[in-house]
Coordinates of N, CA and C in Angstrom, one line a residue:
X1 N 17.1 -4.4 9.3 CA 15.9 -5.1 10.2 C 14.9 -5.1 10.1
X2 N 14.5 -6.6 10.2 CA 13.1 -7.0 9.9 C 12.3 -7.1 10.8
X3 N 11.4 -6.0 10.6 CA 10.2 -5.5 11.4 C 8.5 -6.9 11.0
X4 N 8.8 -7.3 9.6 CA 7.6 -7.9 9.8 C 7.7 -9.2 8.2
X5 N 6.9 -10.2 8.4 CA 7.0 -11.0 7.0 C 5.7 -10.7 6.9
X6 N 5.8 -11.3 5.1 CA 4.2 -11.6 4.9 C 5.1 -12.7 3.7
X7 N 3.3 -13.6 3.9 CA 3.0 -14.6 3.2 C 2.3 -14.6 1.8
X8 N 1.8 -14.7 1.0 CA 0.4 -14.6 -0.2 C 1.2 -14.3 -1.2
X9 N 0.5 -14.3 -2.3 CA 0.5 -13.6 -3.1 C -0.7 -12.6 -3.8
X10 N -0.4 -11.1 -4.7 CA -2.0 -10.9 -4.7 C -2.8 -11.1 -5.8
X11 N -2.7 -12.3 -6.2 CA -4.4 -13.2 -6.7 C -5.2 -13.6 -5.7
X12 N -4.5 -14.0 -5.1 CA -5.7 -14.4 -3.7 C -5.7 -13.1 -2.4
X13 N -3.8 -13.3 -1.6 CA -4.3 -12.7 -0.5 C -2.8 -12.2 0.2
X14 N -2.6 -11.4 0.7 CA -1.3 -11.4 0.8 C -1.4 -11.0 2.8
X15 N -0.9 -11.7 3.6 CA -0.9 -11.7 5.3 C 0.7 -10.9 5.4
X16 N 0.3 -10.4 6.0 CA 1.3 -9.6 6.7 C 1.4 -9.6 8.5
X17 N 2.2 -10.4 8.8 CA 3.0 -11.0 9.7 C 3.6 -10.2 10.8
X18 N 3.9 -10.6 12.2 CA 4.4 -9.2 13.0 C 5.9 -10.9 13.2
X19 N 7.4 -10.3 13.8 CA 8.4 -11.6 13.8 C 8.4 -12.7 14.5
X20 N 6.7 -12.7 15.6 CA 6.4 -13.5 16.2 C 5.2 -14.6 15.1
X21 N 5.2 -14.3 13.6 CA 4.5 -14.8 12.9 C 3.1 -14.7 13.7
X22 N 2.8 -13.8 13.5 CA 1.6 -13.2 13.9 C 0.7 -12.5 13.1
X23 N -1.1 -12.4 12.6 CA -0.8 -11.8 11.8 C -1.6 -10.4 11.7
X24 N -0.9 -9.4 11.3 CA -1.2 -8.1 12.2 C -2.6 -8.2 11.0
X25 N -2.0 -8.0 9.5 CA -3.3 -7.6 8.7 C -3.4 -8.4 7.1
X26 N -4.2 -8.0 6.6 CA -3.9 -9.3 4.7 C -4.6 -8.0 3.9
X27 N -3.7 -8.6 3.0 CA -4.7 -7.2 1.5 C -5.3 -8.3 0.6
X28 N -6.2 -8.3 0.3 CA -6.9 -8.3 -0.6 C -7.2 -7.6 -2.1
X29 N -7.4 -8.0 -2.8 CA -7.2 -7.2 -4.3 C -8.9 -7.8 -5.3
X30 N -10.1 -6.6 -5.5 CA -11.2 -6.9 -6.0 C -10.8 -7.2 -7.1
X31 N -11.1 -8.1 -7.7 CA -10.5 -8.2 -8.8 C -11.5 -7.4 -10.4
X32 N -12.9 -8.0 -9.9 CA -14.0 -7.2 -10.4 C -14.7 -6.2 -10.3
X33 N -14.0 -4.8 -10.1 CA -14.8 -4.0 -9.9 C -14.3 -3.1 -11.5
X34 N -14.5 -2.2 -11.6 CA -14.3 -0.9 -12.6 C -12.7 -0.1 -12.2
X35 N -12.8 0.1 -11.5 CA -11.4 0.9 -10.4 C -10.7 -0.6 -9.8
X36 N -10.0 -0.1 -10.3 CA -8.8 -1.0 -9.4 C -9.0 -0.2 -7.2
X37 N -9.6 -1.8 -7.0 CA -9.2 -1.5 -5.7 C -9.4 -2.9 -4.5
X38 N -8.6 -2.3 -4.0 CA -8.0 -3.1 -2.8 C -7.8 -2.7 -1.2
X39 N -8.2 -3.5 -0.6 CA -8.8 -3.8 0.7 C -7.7 -4.5 1.7
X40 N -7.3 -3.7 2.3 CA -6.8 -4.2 3.4 C -7.4 -4.5 5.1
X41 N -7.6 -5.8 5.6 CA -8.0 -6.0 6.8 C -7.2 -6.4 7.9
X42 N -8.0 -6.3 8.8 CA -7.3 -6.5 10.4 C -6.8 -8.1 10.5
X43 N -5.7 -8.4 10.7 CA -5.5 -9.4 11.0 C -5.3 -10.8 10.0
X44 N -6.3 -12.4 9.8 CA -6.1 -12.8 8.6 C -7.2 -13.4 8.0
X45 N -8.3 -12.6 8.3 CA -9.7 -12.6 8.0 C -10.2 -11.5 7.6
X46 N -11.2 -11.9 7.4 CA -11.9 -10.1 6.4 C -13.4 -9.8 6.9
X47 N -13.0 -9.2 8.4 CA -14.2 -9.5 9.2 C -14.0 -7.9 9.3
X48 N -12.9 -7.0 9.9 CA -12.7 -5.9 9.6 C -11.7 -5.1 9.0
X49 N -12.8 -4.1 7.9 CA -11.4 -3.3 7.1 C -10.8 -2.1 8.4
X50 N -9.5 -2.0 7.7 CA -8.2 -1.3 8.5 C -8.6 0.3 7.4
X51 N -8.4 -0.5 5.9 CA -8.7 0.3 4.8 C -8.4 0.1 3.6
X52 N -8.9 1.3 3.0 CA -9.0 0.7 1.3 C -8.0 1.8 0.6
X53 N -8.0 0.8 -1.0 CA -7.0 2.0 -1.7 C -8.2 2.0 -2.8
X54 N -8.2 3.0 -4.0 CA -8.2 2.6 -4.8 C -8.1 3.5 -5.8
X55 N -8.7 3.8 -7.1 CA -7.9 4.9 -8.0 C -9.0 6.1 -8.5
X56 N -7.8 7.1 -8.4 CA -8.7 8.3 -8.0 C -9.9 8.5 -9.6
X57 N -9.6 7.9 -10.1 CA -10.4 7.5 -10.9 C -10.3 7.4 -13.0
X58 N -10.7 6.3 -13.3 CA -10.4 5.4 -14.4 C -10.0 6.3 -15.4
X59 N -9.8 7.9 -15.4 CA -8.7 8.3 -16.6 C -7.9 8.6 -15.9
X60 N -7.3 8.3 -14.3 CA -5.8 8.5 -14.4 C -6.0 8.1 -13.2
X61 N -4.7 7.0 -13.4 CA -4.1 5.5 -13.4 C -3.0 5.7 -12.9
X62 N -2.3 6.6 -12.2 CA -1.2 6.7 -12.0 C -1.9 7.3 -10.3
X63 N -2.7 8.1 -9.8 CA -3.6 8.6 -8.2 C -4.7 7.2 -7.8
X64 N -4.3 7.6 -6.9 CA -4.5 6.0 -5.6 C -5.1 7.1 -4.1
X65 N -5.8 6.6 -4.0 CA -6.5 7.6 -2.9 C -6.5 5.7 -1.3
X66 N -5.9 6.1 -0.6 CA -5.7 5.4 0.5 C -7.2 5.8 1.8
X67 N -8.1 5.4 2.2 CA -8.9 5.9 3.5 C -8.8 4.7 4.2
X68 N -8.4 5.4 5.2 CA -8.6 4.8 6.7 C -9.1 5.3 8.2
X69 N -9.3 4.5 9.0 CA -10.2 5.5 10.1 C -8.8 5.4 11.2
X70 N -8.5 7.3 11.7 CA -7.6 7.7 12.5 C -8.0 7.1 13.7
X71 N -7.6 5.8 14.2 CA -8.0 5.8 15.9 C -7.5 7.1 16.7
X72 N -6.7 7.4 16.4 CA -5.7 8.9 17.3 C -6.6 9.8 17.1
X73 N -7.6 10.7 15.7 CA -7.7 11.1 15.9 C -10.1 11.0 15.7
X74 N -9.9 9.5 15.5 CA -11.0 9.1 15.9 C -12.0 9.4 14.7
X75 N -11.4 9.8 13.4 CA -12.3 9.7 12.3 C -12.0 8.7 10.6
X76 N -12.3 9.2 9.9 CA -12.3 8.6 8.7 C -10.9 9.9 7.6
X77 N -9.5 9.2 7.5 CA -9.0 10.3 7.0 C -8.5 9.3 5.4
X78 N -7.5 9.9 4.6 CA -7.1 9.7 3.8 C -5.9 9.6 3.4
X79 N -5.0 9.3 2.4 CA -4.0 9.4 2.0 C -3.5 9.6 1.0
X80 N -2.8 10.8 0.2 CA -2.4 10.4 -1.4 C -2.1 9.8 -2.3
X81 N -1.9 9.0 -2.9 CA -0.8 7.8 -3.5 C -0.9 9.0 -4.8
X82 N 0.6 9.1 -5.4 CA 0.9 10.2 -6.7 C 2.0 9.2 -7.0
X83 N 2.2 8.5 -7.6 CA 2.5 7.6 -8.7 C 3.4 8.0 -10.0
X84 N 4.7 7.8 -10.5 CA 5.3 8.4 -11.8 C 4.8 7.2 -13.0
X85 N 4.8 8.2 -13.7 CA 5.0 7.3 -14.9 C 5.4 5.5 -15.5
X86 N 6.4 5.4 -15.5 CA 7.2 4.3 -15.1 C 6.8 3.4 -13.9
X87 N 6.0 3.1 -12.8 CA 5.5 2.8 -11.7 C 7.2 2.7 -10.8
X88 N 8.0 3.9 -10.7 CA 9.1 3.6 -10.2 C 9.0 4.0 -8.4
X89 N 8.4 4.7 -8.7 CA 7.9 5.5 -7.7 C 7.0 6.2 -7.0
X90 N 7.1 6.3 -5.7 CA 5.1 6.7 -5.0 C 5.3 7.4 -4.1
X91 N 4.9 8.8 -4.0 CA 4.8 10.3 -3.2 C 3.5 9.8 -2.5
X92 N 3.4 9.9 -1.2 CA 2.3 9.6 -0.4 C 2.3 10.7 0.7
X93 N 1.2 11.4 -0.1 CA 0.4 12.4 1.1 C -0.5 12.5 1.7
X94 N -0.3 12.9 3.2 CA -1.3 12.8 4.4 C -2.8 14.6 4.4
X95 N -3.3 13.7 2.9 CA -4.0 14.6 2.7 C -4.0 14.5 1.4
X96 N -4.9 16.0 0.4 CA -4.8 16.0 -0.8 C -3.5 16.7 -1.3
X97 N -2.8 16.1 -2.0 CA -1.6 16.8 -2.6 C -1.8 18.0 -3.2
X98 N -2.6 18.0 -4.2 CA -2.7 19.4 -4.3 C -3.3 21.0 -3.7
X99 N -3.5 20.6 -2.6 CA -3.6 20.8 -1.0 C -2.3 21.2 -0.6
X100 N -1.4 21.5 -0.9 CA -0.5 21.4 -0.4 C 0.1 20.4 0.8
X101 N -0.6 19.3 0.9 CA -0.7 18.4 2.3 C 1.2 17.9 2.0
X102 N 1.8 17.0 3.4 CA 2.9 17.2 3.9 C 2.9 15.8 3.0
X103 N 4.2 15.5 2.6 CA 5.0 13.9 2.4 C 5.5 13.5 3.0
X104 N 4.0 12.1 3.5 CA 4.6 11.7 5.1 C 5.5 10.0 4.4
X105 N 6.3 9.5 3.1 CA 6.0 8.8 3.0 C 7.2 8.7 1.1
X106 N 7.6 8.5 0.8 CA 8.4 7.8 -0.6 C 8.8 6.7 -0.2
X107 N 8.0 6.1 -1.8 CA 8.4 4.3 -2.3 C 9.1 4.5 -3.0
X108 N 10.1 4.0 -3.8 CA 11.2 4.2 -4.7 C 11.3 2.4 -5.3
X109 N 12.0 2.3 -6.2 CA 11.5 0.7 -6.8 C 13.6 1.0 -6.7
X110 N 13.8 -0.1 -5.7 CA 15.6 -0.5 -5.8 C 15.6 -1.0 -7.0
X111 N 16.8 -0.6 -7.7 CA 17.2 -0.8 -9.2 C 18.4 -1.3 -9.0
X112 N 18.5 -2.6 -9.6 CA 19.7 -3.7 -9.1 C 19.8 -4.3 -10.4
X113 N 21.6 -4.9 -10.4 CA 21.9 -4.7 -11.5 C 21.8 -6.3 -12.2
X114 N 20.3 -6.8 -12.4 CA 20.4 -8.2 -12.1 C 19.8 -8.5 -14.0
X115 N 19.1 -9.6 -13.9 CA 18.8 -10.4 -15.1 C 17.6 -9.9 -15.0
X116 N 16.5 -9.2 -15.7 CA 14.9 -9.3 -16.1 C 14.3 -10.2 -15.3
X117 N 14.8 -11.2 -16.2 CA 14.1 -12.9 -15.0 C 14.3 -13.4 -14.2
X118 N 15.3 -13.0 -13.4 CA 16.3 -13.4 -12.5 C 14.9 -13.8 -11.4
X119 N 14.0 -12.7 -10.9 CA 13.3 -12.8 -9.9 C 12.0 -12.0 -10.0
X120 N 10.8 -12.4 -10.5 CA 9.2 -11.9 -10.4 C 9.1 -10.6 -9.1
X121 N 10.2 -10.6 -8.1 CA 10.0 -10.2 -6.8 C 10.7 -8.6 -6.9
X122 N 9.9 -7.9 -6.9 CA 10.7 -6.6 -6.8 C 11.1 -5.8 -5.2
X123 N 12.0 -5.4 -5.2 CA 12.5 -4.5 -4.1 C 12.0 -3.1 -3.9
X124 N 12.3 -2.3 -2.5 CA 11.4 -0.5 -2.7 C 12.5 -1.0 -1.7
X125 N 13.1 0.9 -1.3 CA 13.6 1.6 -0.4 C 12.0 2.3 0.3
X126 N 11.8 2.1 1.4 CA 10.9 2.9 2.2 C 11.3 4.4 3.2
X127 N 10.9 5.4 3.0 CA 11.5 5.9 3.1 C 9.9 6.8 4.0
X128 N 9.6 6.6 5.4 CA 8.7 7.0 6.7 C 8.9 7.7 7.6
X129 N 8.2 8.8 7.1 CA 8.5 10.0 7.8 C 7.9 9.8 9.5
X130 N 8.3 10.6 10.6 CA 8.4 9.7 11.9 C 6.7 10.1 12.1
X131 N 6.4 9.3 13.0 CA 4.7 9.0 13.6 C 3.5 8.5 12.5
X132 N 4.3 7.8 11.4 CA 3.6 6.9 11.0 C 2.9 5.5 11.0
X133 N 2.1 4.6 10.9 CA 2.1 3.9 10.7 C 2.5 3.2 9.4
X134 N 4.0 2.4 10.0 CA 4.7 1.3 9.4 C 3.6 0.2 8.8
X135 N 3.2 -0.3 9.1 CA 3.1 -1.3 8.7 C 1.7 -0.6 7.6
X136 N 0.7 0.1 7.7 CA 0.4 0.5 7.2 C 1.0 1.2 5.4
X137 N 2.0 1.5 5.5 CA 2.9 1.6 4.4 C 3.4 0.8 3.9
X138 N 3.9 -0.3 4.8 CA 4.5 -1.8 3.8 C 3.0 -2.1 3.2
X139 N 2.4 -2.3 3.7 CA 0.9 -3.1 3.1 C 1.2 -1.9 1.9
X140 N 0.6 -0.7 2.1 CA 0.3 0.5 0.9 C 1.6 0.5 -0.4
X141 N 2.7 -0.3 0.3 CA 4.0 -0.4 -0.9 C 3.0 -1.4 -1.7
X142 N 3.1 -3.2 -0.9 CA 2.6 -4.2 -1.3 C 1.4 -3.7 -2.6
X143 N 0.5 -2.9 -2.3 CA -0.4 -2.5 -2.9 C 0.0 -1.4 -4.4
X144 N 1.5 -0.9 -4.2 CA 1.8 0.5 -5.1 C 2.2 -1.1 -6.0
X145 N 3.1 -2.2 -5.5 CA 3.3 -3.1 -6.4 C 2.9 -3.3 -7.1
X146 N 0.9 -4.0 -7.0 CA 0.4 -5.0 -7.0 C -0.3 -4.0 -8.8
X147 N -0.6 -2.7 -8.1 CA -1.4 -1.7 -9.3 C -0.2 -0.7 -10.2
X148 N 0.9 -1.0 -9.9 CA 1.8 -0.9 -11.5 C 2.0 -1.6 -12.4
X149 N 1.4 -3.2 -11.9 CA 1.7 -4.0 -12.8 C 0.0 -4.3 -13.5
X150 N -1.1 -3.8 -12.9 CA -2.5 -4.0 -13.6 C -2.2 -2.8 -14.5

């Protein structure tokens, strides 16, 4: 079942639309920063920031933080993204993983028996806990795909 349509590439930006082609959010990569940083905006412009994803530190290239404003709690919160060394899986935690935060999503690259030259796009299995915003997790998955290539 389809929920969203994606247009664009991370070279410029990716727009996530609903099934009626209305823009929900867009993702832009900040190429010239010391640490990897990706910004997620509402709609198709860059007026309202919904979330940012950045590297935890320059030394730790497999851990990222997704900061966002939670409208339900009316405060800024974050998700920890912990990726494996091969870039094939990522756990998303609601809070700090080291403080035993619950995992709210698991992203796993889909392994297929295809030639490596068949397609530049990769597919992922995404397991999301109930009550978690699906659109922001789709955006996080796109960002995970981009960050593992850098």
